[in-house]
């Protein structure tokens, strides 16, 4: 399928403006620019509860819920290459997920790289999930019906938390939702070659993000979800990839890898779409529509 007209308009604008890349901007300036994308993220609905909490380790979490009764909960780990993003940048997406799913959403303001390289972002997301499980009654959520969700680098974190929770037999996770996830630092897949430049997220930017996340060191097996010793007995997975995305093939391949290990996998490749189309639902109607469908499915799966 050709690019969706809205995606084509987006890449045309990128070509016309010739803006600096993330790696050209550098860490601090890139973070400032990323926070200016609020209009692209679309609107988030008002909710009955939006609460900020600080864990004993200092990491902040934000709880979104629109129900008065105790409801299932999904952890949300934001994208941004482990370098960019915070609670504000993904606020609208989290609000939409909470509203349409009928579940609580807990977003995690994990510490960013390069100041805090691997394994710190994974540890922060794991500890936040552990915290929600341990304090479920106080937070008003049912952590026996728990999902982990993330977009892009957040998808990597969700997959990593699912693996770590299984390995440590810590708490049951009912579902992992990986939205165009980062899976491995292999920059020679067909999608990396096809969409290396000119389609939003570039191959060079992903190389830069991985360098920040790994602190310039080789990737440890634990940093790469597809290199886990086993993928058996992981939670059921809902994996969304985008056709015109450098990350497409690694997400598609991870879906196959999980399925081959006996995991229940629902995988959808969104045709005509670019990376981050769910986050930037303010400019991609498909992002709003698919985001709603994903949220509804999360609610249905956690209540099954």
PDB file of C-alpha atoms in Angstrom:
ATOM      1  CA  UNK A   1       0.000   0.000   0.000  1.00  0.00           C
ATOM      2  CA  UNK A   2       1.204   3.528  -0.746  1.00  0.00           C
ATOM      3  CA  UNK A   3       1.632   6.052   2.028  1.00  0.00           C
ATOM      4  CA  UNK A   4      -1.614   7.254   3.559  1.00  0.00           C
ATOM      5  CA  UNK A   5      -2.299  10.833   2.328  1.00  0.00           C
ATOM      6  CA  UNK A   6      -1.767  12.233   5.835  1.00  0.00           C
ATOM      7  CA  UNK A   7       1.519  10.340   6.134  1.00  0.00           C
ATOM      8  CA  UNK A   8       2.564  11.591   2.701  1.00  0.00           C
ATOM      9  CA  UNK A   9       1.786  15.166   3.753  1.00  0.00           C
ATOM     10  CA  UNK A  10       3.906  14.672   6.862  1.00  0.00           C
ATOM     11  CA  UNK A  11       6.964  13.398   4.983  1.00  0.00           C
ATOM     12  CA  UNK A  12       6.545  16.155   2.393  1.00  0.00           C
ATOM     13  CA  UNK A  13       6.623  18.739   5.178  1.00  0.00           C
ATOM     14  CA  UNK A  14       9.729  17.118   6.659  1.00  0.00           C
ATOM     15  CA  UNK A  15      11.468  17.357   3.285  1.00  0.00           C
ATOM     16  CA  UNK A  16      10.481  21.003   2.845  1.00  0.00           C
ATOM     17  CA  UNK A  17      11.548  22.156   6.304  1.00  0.00           C
ATOM     18  CA  UNK A  18      14.803  20.142   6.361  1.00  0.00           C
ATOM     19  CA  UNK A  19      14.854  20.299  10.162  1.00  0.00           C
ATOM     20  CA  UNK A  20      17.883  19.067  12.136  1.00  0.00           C
ATOM     21  CA  UNK A  21      17.845  15.407  13.167  1.00  0.00           C
ATOM     22  CA  UNK A  22      17.767  14.344  16.813  1.00  0.00           C
ATOM     23  CA  UNK A  23      21.461  13.518  16.748  1.00  0.00           C
ATOM     24  CA  UNK A  24      22.258  16.901  15.177  1.00  0.00           C
ATOM     25  CA  UNK A  25      20.267  18.685  17.873  1.00  0.00           C
ATOM     26  CA  UNK A  26      21.950  16.861  20.728  1.00  0.00           C
ATOM     27  CA  UNK A  27      20.318  15.568  23.890  1.00  0.00           C
ATOM     28  CA  UNK A  28      19.137  18.758  25.607  1.00  0.00           C
ATOM     29  CA  UNK A  29      17.870  20.587  22.517  1.00  0.00           C
ATOM     30  CA  UNK A  30      16.205  17.411  21.220  1.00  0.00           C
ATOM     31  CA  UNK A  31      14.279  17.105  24.480  1.00  0.00           C
ATOM     32  CA  UNK A  32      13.102  20.693  24.186  1.00  0.00           C
ATOM     33  CA  UNK A  33      11.930  20.149  20.604  1.00  0.00           C
ATOM     34  CA  UNK A  34      10.164  16.877  21.446  1.00  0.00           C
ATOM     35  CA  UNK A  35       8.069  18.708  24.041  1.00  0.00           C
ATOM     36  CA  UNK A  36       6.771  21.118  21.370  1.00  0.00           C
ATOM     37  CA  UNK A  37       4.856  18.336  19.583  1.00  0.00           C
ATOM     38  CA  UNK A  38       1.762  18.629  21.784  1.00  0.00           C
ATOM     39  CA  UNK A  39      -0.548  19.599  18.903  1.00  0.00           C
ATOM     40  CA  UNK A  40       0.563  16.540  16.930  1.00  0.00           C
ATOM     41  CA  UNK A  41      -0.471  14.308  19.825  1.00  0.00           C
ATOM     42  CA  UNK A  42      -4.130  15.239  19.605  1.00  0.00           C
ATOM     43  CA  UNK A  43      -6.536  15.845  22.444  1.00  0.00           C
ATOM     44  CA  UNK A  44      -6.875  13.794  25.573  1.00  0.00           C
ATOM     45  CA  UNK A  45     -10.249  13.540  27.335  1.00  0.00           C
ATOM     46  CA  UNK A  46     -10.960  14.748  30.849  1.00  0.00           C
ATOM     47  CA  UNK A  47     -10.914  11.910  33.346  1.00  0.00           C
ATOM     48  CA  UNK A  48     -12.292  11.384  36.834  1.00  0.00           C
ATOM     49  CA  UNK A  49      -8.817  10.733  38.265  1.00  0.00           C
ATOM     50  CA  UNK A  50      -5.397  11.952  37.198  1.00  0.00           C
ATOM     51  CA  UNK A  51      -2.942  11.593  40.062  1.00  0.00           C
ATOM     52  CA  UNK A  52       0.810  12.001  40.354  1.00  0.00           C
ATOM     53  CA  UNK A  53       2.718   9.808  42.781  1.00  0.00           C
ATOM     54  CA  UNK A  54       6.403   9.646  43.629  1.00  0.00           C
ATOM     55  CA  UNK A  55       7.918   6.275  44.443  1.00  0.00           C
ATOM     56  CA  UNK A  56      10.484   5.944  47.261  1.00  0.00           C
ATOM     57  CA  UNK A  57      13.269   5.770  44.638  1.00  0.00           C
ATOM     58  CA  UNK A  58      12.212   9.211  43.350  1.00  0.00           C
ATOM     59  CA  UNK A  59      10.685   8.083  40.048  1.00  0.00           C
ATOM     60  CA  UNK A  60       7.317   9.665  39.318  1.00  0.00           C
ATOM     61  CA  UNK A  61       4.252   7.862  38.035  1.00  0.00           C
ATOM     62  CA  UNK A  62       0.921   9.267  36.860  1.00  0.00           C
ATOM     63  CA  UNK A  63      -2.336   7.367  37.266  1.00  0.00           C
ATOM     64  CA  UNK A  64      -5.206   7.903  34.822  1.00  0.00           C
ATOM     65  CA  UNK A  65      -8.656   6.458  35.497  1.00  0.00           C
ATOM     66  CA  UNK A  66     -12.219   7.347  34.551  1.00  0.00           C
ATOM     67  CA  UNK A  67     -14.074   4.795  36.686  1.00  0.00           C
ATOM     68  CA  UNK A  68     -15.098   4.909  40.340  1.00  0.00           C
ATOM     69  CA  UNK A  69     -14.834   1.146  40.848  1.00  0.00           C
ATOM     70  CA  UNK A  70     -11.606  -0.838  41.079  1.00  0.00           C
ATOM     71  CA  UNK A  71     -10.477  -1.622  37.534  1.00  0.00           C
ATOM     72  CA  UNK A  72      -7.659  -3.501  35.763  1.00  0.00           C
ATOM     73  CA  UNK A  73      -4.471  -1.573  35.167  1.00  0.00           C
ATOM     74  CA  UNK A  74      -1.989  -1.164  32.341  1.00  0.00           C
ATOM     75  CA  UNK A  75       1.469   0.240  32.894  1.00  0.00           C
ATOM     76  CA  UNK A  76       2.555   2.652  30.172  1.00  0.00           C
ATOM     77  CA  UNK A  77       6.182   3.278  29.215  1.00  0.00           C
ATOM     78  CA  UNK A  78       6.657   6.189  26.816  1.00  0.00           C
ATOM     79  CA  UNK A  79       8.715   6.260  23.642  1.00  0.00           C
ATOM     80  CA  UNK A  80      11.418   8.713  22.630  1.00  0.00           C
ATOM     81  CA  UNK A  81      14.453   6.502  22.124  1.00  0.00           C
ATOM     82  CA  UNK A  82      15.052   6.214  25.897  1.00  0.00           C
ATOM     83  CA  UNK A  83      16.373   9.821  25.569  1.00  0.00           C
ATOM     84  CA  UNK A  84      13.285  11.972  24.952  1.00  0.00           C
ATOM     85  CA  UNK A  85       9.840  12.211  26.501  1.00  0.00           C
ATOM     86  CA  UNK A  86       8.199  12.397  29.904  1.00  0.00           C
ATOM     87  CA  UNK A  87       4.752  12.326  31.499  1.00  0.00           C
ATOM     88  CA  UNK A  88       3.657  15.418  29.560  1.00  0.00           C
ATOM     89  CA  UNK A  89       4.647  14.265  26.079  1.00  0.00           C
ATOM     90  CA  UNK A  90       2.415  11.175  26.223  1.00  0.00           C
ATOM     91  CA  UNK A  91      -0.358  12.570  28.412  1.00  0.00           C
ATOM     92  CA  UNK A  92      -2.980  12.670  25.644  1.00  0.00           C
ATOM     93  CA  UNK A  93      -2.286   9.095  24.540  1.00  0.00           C
ATOM     94  CA  UNK A  94      -2.536   7.826  28.113  1.00  0.00           C
ATOM     95  CA  UNK A  95      -5.813   9.681  28.642  1.00  0.00           C
ATOM     96  CA  UNK A  96      -7.277   8.136  25.488  1.00  0.00           C
ATOM     97  CA  UNK A  97      -6.110   4.666  26.517  1.00  0.00           C
ATOM     98  CA  UNK A  98      -7.689   5.014  29.961  1.00  0.00           C
ATOM     99  CA  UNK A  99     -10.977   6.381  28.613  1.00  0.00           C
ATOM    100  CA  UNK A 100     -11.514   3.808  25.866  1.00  0.00           C
ATOM    101  CA  UNK A 101     -10.211   0.780  27.787  1.00  0.00           C
ATOM    102  CA  UNK A 102     -12.133   1.434  30.980  1.00  0.00           C
ATOM    103  CA  UNK A 103      -8.912   0.541  32.803  1.00  0.00           C
ATOM    104  CA  UNK A 104      -6.467   2.531  34.859  1.00  0.00           C
ATOM    105  CA  UNK A 105      -3.280   3.564  33.060  1.00  0.00           C
ATOM    106  CA  UNK A 106      -0.108   4.221  35.035  1.00  0.00           C
ATOM    107  CA  UNK A 107       2.547   6.151  33.100  1.00  0.00           C
ATOM    108  CA  UNK A 108       6.141   5.958  34.303  1.00  0.00           C
ATOM    109  CA  UNK A 109       8.571   8.879  34.168  1.00  0.00           C
ATOM    110  CA  UNK A 110      11.598   6.578  34.043  1.00  0.00           C
ATOM    111  CA  UNK A 111      15.071   8.084  34.089  1.00  0.00           C
ATOM    112  CA  UNK A 112      16.447   8.880  30.645  1.00  0.00           C
ATOM    113  CA  UNK A 113      19.653   8.014  28.819  1.00  0.00           C
ATOM    114  CA  UNK A 114      22.450   8.918  28.308  1.00  0.00           C
ATOM    115  CA  UNK A 115      22.562  10.147  31.917  1.00  0.00           C
ATOM    116  CA  UNK A 116      20.959   6.875  32.974  1.00  0.00           C
ATOM    117  CA  UNK A 117      21.879   4.141  30.475  1.00  0.00           C
ATOM    118  CA  UNK A 118      20.817   0.505  30.454  1.00  0.00           C
ATOM    119  CA  UNK A 119      19.768  -1.151  32.718  1.00  0.00           C
ATOM    120  CA  UNK A 120      18.378   1.858  34.606  1.00  0.00           C
ATOM    121  CA  UNK A 121      15.321   2.603  32.380  1.00  0.00           C
ATOM    122  CA  UNK A 122      14.330  -1.077  32.485  1.00  0.00           C
ATOM    123  CA  UNK A 123      14.826  -1.209  36.245  1.00  0.00           C
ATOM    124  CA  UNK A 124      12.732   1.928  36.758  1.00  0.00           C
ATOM    125  CA  UNK A 125       9.840   0.513  34.717  1.00  0.00           C
ATOM    126  CA  UNK A 126      10.066  -2.839  36.494  1.00  0.00           C
ATOM    127  CA  UNK A 127      10.121  -1.217  39.941  1.00  0.00           C
ATOM    128  CA  UNK A 128       7.185   0.996  39.007  1.00  0.00           C
ATOM    129  CA  UNK A 129       5.187  -2.069  37.987  1.00  0.00           C
ATOM    130  CA  UNK A 130       6.180  -3.773  41.221  1.00  0.00           C
ATOM    131  CA  UNK A 131       5.132  -0.660  43.157  1.00  0.00           C
ATOM    132  CA  UNK A 132       1.684  -0.610  41.535  1.00  0.00           C
ATOM    133  CA  UNK A 133       1.200  -4.297  42.345  1.00  0.00           C
ATOM    134  CA  UNK A 134       2.227  -3.783  45.970  1.00  0.00           C
ATOM    135  CA  UNK A 135       0.110  -0.620  46.433  1.00  0.00           C
ATOM    136  CA  UNK A 136      -2.864  -1.630  44.291  1.00  0.00           C
ATOM    137  CA  UNK A 137      -5.426  -1.174  47.066  1.00  0.00           C
ATOM    138  CA  UNK A 138      -4.214   2.346  47.861  1.00  0.00           C
ATOM    139  CA  UNK A 139      -4.136   3.253  44.176  1.00  0.00           C
ATOM    140  CA  UNK A 140      -7.606   1.789  43.604  1.00  0.00           C
ATOM    141  CA  UNK A 141      -6.586  -0.672  40.885  1.00  0.00           C
ATOM    142  CA  UNK A 142      -6.838  -4.416  40.402  1.00  0.00           C
ATOM    143  CA  UNK A 143      -3.242  -5.488  39.792  1.00  0.00           C
ATOM    144  CA  UNK A 144      -4.255  -9.121  39.373  1.00  0.00           C
ATOM    145  CA  UNK A 145      -5.391  -7.962  35.911  1.00  0.00           C
ATOM    146  CA  UNK A 146      -2.250  -6.205  34.710  1.00  0.00           C
ATOM    147  CA  UNK A 147      -0.862  -5.264  31.306  1.00  0.00           C
ATOM    148  CA  UNK A 148       2.401  -3.617  30.254  1.00  0.00           C
ATOM    149  CA  UNK A 149       2.228  -1.237  27.315  1.00  0.00           C
ATOM    150  CA  UNK A 150       4.679   0.995  25.497  1.00  0.00           C
ATOM    151  CA  UNK A 151       5.328   2.775  22.217  1.00  0.00           C
ATOM    152  CA  UNK A 152       8.649   2.602  20.358  1.00  0.00           C
ATOM    153  CA  UNK A 153      11.409   2.528  23.006  1.00  0.00           C
ATOM    154  CA  UNK A 154       8.571   2.144  25.492  1.00  0.00           C
ATOM    155  CA  UNK A 155       7.627  -1.040  23.640  1.00  0.00           C
ATOM    156  CA  UNK A 156      11.177  -2.267  24.252  1.00  0.00           C
ATOM    157  CA  UNK A 157      10.736  -1.490  27.954  1.00  0.00           C
ATOM    158  CA  UNK A 158       7.362  -3.271  28.096  1.00  0.00           C
ATOM    159  CA  UNK A 159       8.855  -6.375  26.443  1.00  0.00           C
ATOM    160  CA  UNK A 160      11.826  -6.240  28.828  1.00  0.00           C
ATOM    161  CA  UNK A 161       9.602  -5.935  31.906  1.00  0.00           C
ATOM    162  CA  UNK A 162       7.530  -8.907  30.718  1.00  0.00           C
ATOM    163  CA  UNK A 163      10.690 -11.026  30.370  1.00  0.00           C
ATOM    164  CA  UNK A 164      12.083  -9.912  33.735  1.00  0.00           C
ATOM    165  CA  UNK A 165       8.788 -10.543  35.544  1.00  0.00           C
ATOM    166  CA  UNK A 166       8.653 -14.070  34.104  1.00  0.00           C
ATOM    167  CA  UNK A 167      12.268 -14.809  35.000  1.00  0.00           C
ATOM    168  CA  UNK A 168      11.847 -13.589  38.567  1.00  0.00           C
ATOM    169  CA  UNK A 169       8.335 -15.044  39.003  1.00  0.00           C
ATOM    170  CA  UNK A 170       7.513 -11.672  40.504  1.00  0.00           C
ATOM    171  CA  UNK A 171       3.949 -10.831  39.454  1.00  0.00           C
ATOM    172  CA  UNK A 172       1.639 -12.114  36.717  1.00  0.00           C
ATOM    173  CA  UNK A 173       1.253  -9.998  33.593  1.00  0.00           C
ATOM    174  CA  UNK A 174      -1.881 -10.747  31.594  1.00  0.00           C
ATOM    175  CA  UNK A 175      -0.936  -8.882  28.410  1.00  0.00           C
ATOM    176  CA  UNK A 176       1.970  -7.049  26.765  1.00  0.00           C
ATOM    177  CA  UNK A 177       1.077  -4.352  24.230  1.00  0.00           C
ATOM    178  CA  UNK A 178       3.992  -3.352  22.013  1.00  0.00           C
ATOM    179  CA  UNK A 179       3.375  -0.391  19.717  1.00  0.00           C
ATOM    180  CA  UNK A 180       5.956  -0.289  16.881  1.00  0.00           C
ATOM    181  CA  UNK A 181       8.537  -1.494  19.402  1.00  0.00           C
ATOM    182  CA  UNK A 182      12.305  -1.151  19.366  1.00  0.00           C
ATOM    183  CA  UNK A 183      13.614  -4.710  19.698  1.00  0.00           C
ATOM    184  CA  UNK A 184      17.248  -4.976  18.618  1.00  0.00           C
ATOM    185  CA  UNK A 185      20.168  -2.903  17.282  1.00  0.00           C
ATOM    186  CA  UNK A 186      20.179  -4.529  13.853  1.00  0.00           C
ATOM    187  CA  UNK A 187      20.256  -1.713  11.313  1.00  0.00           C
ATOM    188  CA  UNK A 188      20.415  -3.877   8.216  1.00  0.00           C
ATOM    189  CA  UNK A 189      16.877  -5.234   8.016  1.00  0.00           C
ATOM    190  CA  UNK A 190      14.865  -4.643   4.853  1.00  0.00           C
ATOM    191  CA  UNK A 191      12.799  -1.925   6.549  1.00  0.00           C
ATOM    192  CA  UNK A 192      15.940  -0.169   7.816  1.00  0.00           C
ATOM    193  CA  UNK A 193      17.299  -0.161   4.281  1.00  0.00           C
ATOM    194  CA  UNK A 194      14.011   0.904   2.626  1.00  0.00           C
ATOM    195  CA  UNK A 195      13.112   3.686   5.036  1.00  0.00           C
ATOM    196  CA  UNK A 196      16.542   4.763   6.260  1.00  0.00           C
ATOM    197  CA  UNK A 197      15.781   8.426   5.608  1.00  0.00           C
ATOM    198  CA  UNK A 198      12.830  10.612   4.674  1.00  0.00           C
ATOM    199  CA  UNK A 199      10.074   8.808   6.597  1.00  0.00           C
ATOM    200  CA  UNK A 200      10.309  10.426  10.025  1.00  0.00           C
ATOM    201  CA  UNK A 201      12.392   8.144  12.225  1.00  0.00           C
ATOM    202  CA  UNK A 202      15.725   7.478  10.484  1.00  0.00           C
ATOM    203  CA  UNK A 203      18.338   4.750  10.686  1.00  0.00           C
ATOM    204  CA  UNK A 204      20.992   7.230  11.838  1.00  0.00           C
ATOM    205  CA  UNK A 205      18.732   8.498  14.614  1.00  0.00           C
ATOM    206  CA  UNK A 206      18.093   4.953  15.822  1.00  0.00           C
ATOM    207  CA  UNK A 207      21.828   4.258  15.865  1.00  0.00           C
ATOM    208  CA  UNK A 208      22.238   7.401  17.975  1.00  0.00           C
ATOM    209  CA  UNK A 209      19.416   6.420  20.349  1.00  0.00           C
ATOM    210  CA  UNK A 210      20.903   2.966  20.880  1.00  0.00           C
ATOM    211  CA  UNK A 211      24.332   4.501  21.633  1.00  0.00           C
ATOM    212  CA  UNK A 212      22.771   6.733  24.290  1.00  0.00           C
ATOM    213  CA  UNK A 213      20.827   3.847  25.809  1.00  0.00           C
ATOM    214  CA  UNK A 214      23.792   1.461  25.909  1.00  0.00           C
ATOM    215  CA  UNK A 215      26.260   4.079  27.117  1.00  0.00           C
ATOM    216  CA  UNK A 216      28.502   3.368  24.153  1.00  0.00           C
ATOM    217  CA  UNK A 217      28.927  -0.284  25.225  1.00  0.00           C
ATOM    218  CA  UNK A 218      28.062  -3.430  23.256  1.00  0.00           C
ATOM    219  CA  UNK A 219      24.476  -4.580  23.734  1.00  0.00           C
ATOM    220  CA  UNK A 220      24.153  -7.049  26.588  1.00  0.00           C
ATOM    221  CA  UNK A 221      21.757  -9.925  25.925  1.00  0.00           C
ATOM    222  CA  UNK A 222      19.421  -8.557  28.609  1.00  0.00           C
ATOM    223  CA  UNK A 223      19.153  -5.271  26.696  1.00  0.00           C
ATOM    224  CA  UNK A 224      17.751  -6.952  23.581  1.00  0.00           C
ATOM    225  CA  UNK A 225      14.364  -8.685  23.988  1.00  0.00           C
ATOM    226  CA  UNK A 226      14.790 -11.015  21.017  1.00  0.00           C
ATOM    227  CA  UNK A 227      18.030 -12.382  22.526  1.00  0.00           C
ATOM    228  CA  UNK A 228      16.408 -13.689  25.712  1.00  0.00           C
ATOM    229  CA  UNK A 229      17.352 -17.305  26.468  1.00  0.00           C
ATOM    230  CA  UNK A 230      13.718 -18.297  26.057  1.00  0.00           C
ATOM    231  CA  UNK A 231      10.463 -16.666  25.035  1.00  0.00           C
ATOM    232  CA  UNK A 232       8.266 -19.439  26.372  1.00  0.00           C
ATOM    233  CA  UNK A 233       5.657 -18.625  29.009  1.00  0.00           C
ATOM    234  CA  UNK A 234       5.649 -14.912  28.292  1.00  0.00           C
ATOM    235  CA  UNK A 235       2.336 -13.019  28.494  1.00  0.00           C
ATOM    236  CA  UNK A 236       0.038 -12.888  25.478  1.00  0.00           C
ATOM    237  CA  UNK A 237       1.125 -10.101  23.152  1.00  0.00           C
ATOM    238  CA  UNK A 238      -0.607  -7.478  21.045  1.00  0.00           C
ATOM    239  CA  UNK A 239       1.969  -6.059  18.636  1.00  0.00           C
ATOM    240  CA  UNK A 240       1.310  -3.125  16.301  1.00  0.00           C
ATOM    241  CA  UNK A 241       3.825  -2.212  13.599  1.00  0.00           C
ATOM    242  CA  UNK A 242       3.774   0.386  10.817  1.00  0.00           C
ATOM    243  CA  UNK A 243       4.475  -0.337   7.153  1.00  0.00           C
ATOM    244  CA  UNK A 244       6.756   2.678   6.516  1.00  0.00           C
ATOM    245  CA  UNK A 245       8.862   2.386   9.671  1.00  0.00           C
ATOM    246  CA  UNK A 246      12.509   1.433  10.062  1.00  0.00           C
ATOM    247  CA  UNK A 247      11.396  -0.652  13.085  1.00  0.00           C
ATOM    248  CA  UNK A 248       8.789  -2.604  11.133  1.00  0.00           C
ATOM    249  CA  UNK A 249      10.776  -5.771  10.522  1.00  0.00           C
ATOM    250  CA  UNK A 250      12.105  -6.200  14.047  1.00  0.00           C
ATOM    251  CA  UNK A 251       8.580  -5.838  15.435  1.00  0.00           C
ATOM    252  CA  UNK A 252       7.228  -8.292  12.872  1.00  0.00           C
ATOM    253  CA  UNK A 253      10.039 -10.736  13.611  1.00  0.00           C
ATOM    254  CA  UNK A 254       9.531 -10.485  17.368  1.00  0.00           C
ATOM    255  CA  UNK A 255       5.861 -11.350  16.866  1.00  0.00           C
ATOM    256  CA  UNK A 256       6.960 -14.459  14.957  1.00  0.00           C
ATOM    257  CA  UNK A 257       9.559 -15.308  17.597  1.00  0.00           C
ATOM    258  CA  UNK A 258       6.990 -15.140  20.399  1.00  0.00           C
ATOM    259  CA  UNK A 259       4.490 -17.157  18.386  1.00  0.00           C
ATOM    260  CA  UNK A 260       7.105 -19.834  17.691  1.00  0.00           C
ATOM    261  CA  UNK A 261       7.715 -20.064  21.448  1.00  0.00           C
ATOM    262  CA  UNK A 262       4.027 -20.790  22.053  1.00  0.00           C
ATOM    263  CA  UNK A 263       2.967 -17.297  23.087  1.00  0.00           C
ATOM    264  CA  UNK A 264      -0.512 -16.117  22.089  1.00  0.00           C
ATOM    265  CA  UNK A 265       0.257 -13.270  19.665  1.00  0.00           C
ATOM    266  CA  UNK A 266      -2.023 -10.824  17.891  1.00  0.00           C
ATOM    267  CA  UNK A 267       0.037  -8.900  15.360  1.00  0.00           C
ATOM    268  CA  UNK A 268      -1.159  -6.148  13.059  1.00  0.00           C
ATOM    269  CA  UNK A 269       1.005  -4.247  10.586  1.00  0.00           C
ATOM    270  CA  UNK A 270      -0.711  -0.928   9.875  1.00  0.00           C
ATOM    271  CA  UNK A 271      -0.517  -0.297   6.163  1.00  0.00           C
ATOM    272  CA  UNK A 272       0.359   3.169   4.849  1.00  0.00           C
ATOM    273  CA  UNK A 273       1.484   4.423   8.261  1.00  0.00           C
ATOM    274  CA  UNK A 274       4.689   5.850   9.706  1.00  0.00           C
ATOM    275  CA  UNK A 275       6.432   5.341  13.022  1.00  0.00           C
ATOM    276  CA  UNK A 276       4.688   7.027  15.994  1.00  0.00           C
ATOM    277  CA  UNK A 277       1.285   7.225  14.277  1.00  0.00           C
ATOM    278  CA  UNK A 278      -0.490   6.285  17.534  1.00  0.00           C
ATOM    279  CA  UNK A 279       1.358   8.932  19.548  1.00  0.00           C
ATOM    280  CA  UNK A 280       0.834  11.608  16.893  1.00  0.00           C
ATOM    281  CA  UNK A 281      -2.875  10.941  16.491  1.00  0.00           C
ATOM    282  CA  UNK A 282      -3.510  14.668  16.179  1.00  0.00           C
ATOM    283  CA  UNK A 283      -2.260  14.518  12.580  1.00  0.00           C
ATOM    284  CA  UNK A 284      -2.992  10.877  11.726  1.00  0.00           C
ATOM    285  CA  UNK A 285      -6.671   9.926  11.812  1.00  0.00           C
ATOM    286  CA  UNK A 286      -5.574   6.297  11.625  1.00  0.00           C
ATOM    287  CA  UNK A 287      -3.676   6.812  14.874  1.00  0.00           C
ATOM    288  CA  UNK A 288      -6.837   7.944  16.630  1.00  0.00           C
ATOM    289  CA  UNK A 289      -8.872   5.063  15.195  1.00  0.00           C
ATOM    290  CA  UNK A 290      -6.322   2.324  15.833  1.00  0.00           C
ATOM    291  CA  UNK A 291      -5.487   3.741  19.258  1.00  0.00           C
ATOM    292  CA  UNK A 292      -9.158   3.477  20.209  1.00  0.00           C
ATOM    293  CA  UNK A 293      -9.307  -0.112  18.935  1.00  0.00           C
ATOM    294  CA  UNK A 294      -6.173  -1.055  20.880  1.00  0.00           C
ATOM    295  CA  UNK A 295      -7.554   0.496  24.070  1.00  0.00           C
ATOM    296  CA  UNK A 296     -10.860  -1.332  23.725  1.00  0.00           C
ATOM    297  CA  UNK A 297      -8.990  -4.591  23.158  1.00  0.00           C
ATOM    298  CA  UNK A 298      -6.854  -4.019  26.261  1.00  0.00           C
ATOM    299  CA  UNK A 299     -10.026  -3.581  28.311  1.00  0.00           C
ATOM    300  CA  UNK A 300     -11.634  -6.682  26.825  1.00  0.00           C
ATOM    301  CA  UNK A 301      -8.525  -8.811  27.308  1.00  0.00           C
ATOM    302  CA  UNK A 302      -7.987  -7.751  30.923  1.00  0.00           C
ATOM    303  CA  UNK A 303     -11.615  -8.473  31.797  1.00  0.00           C
ATOM    304  CA  UNK A 304     -11.754 -11.849  29.997  1.00  0.00           C
TER     305      UNK A 304
END
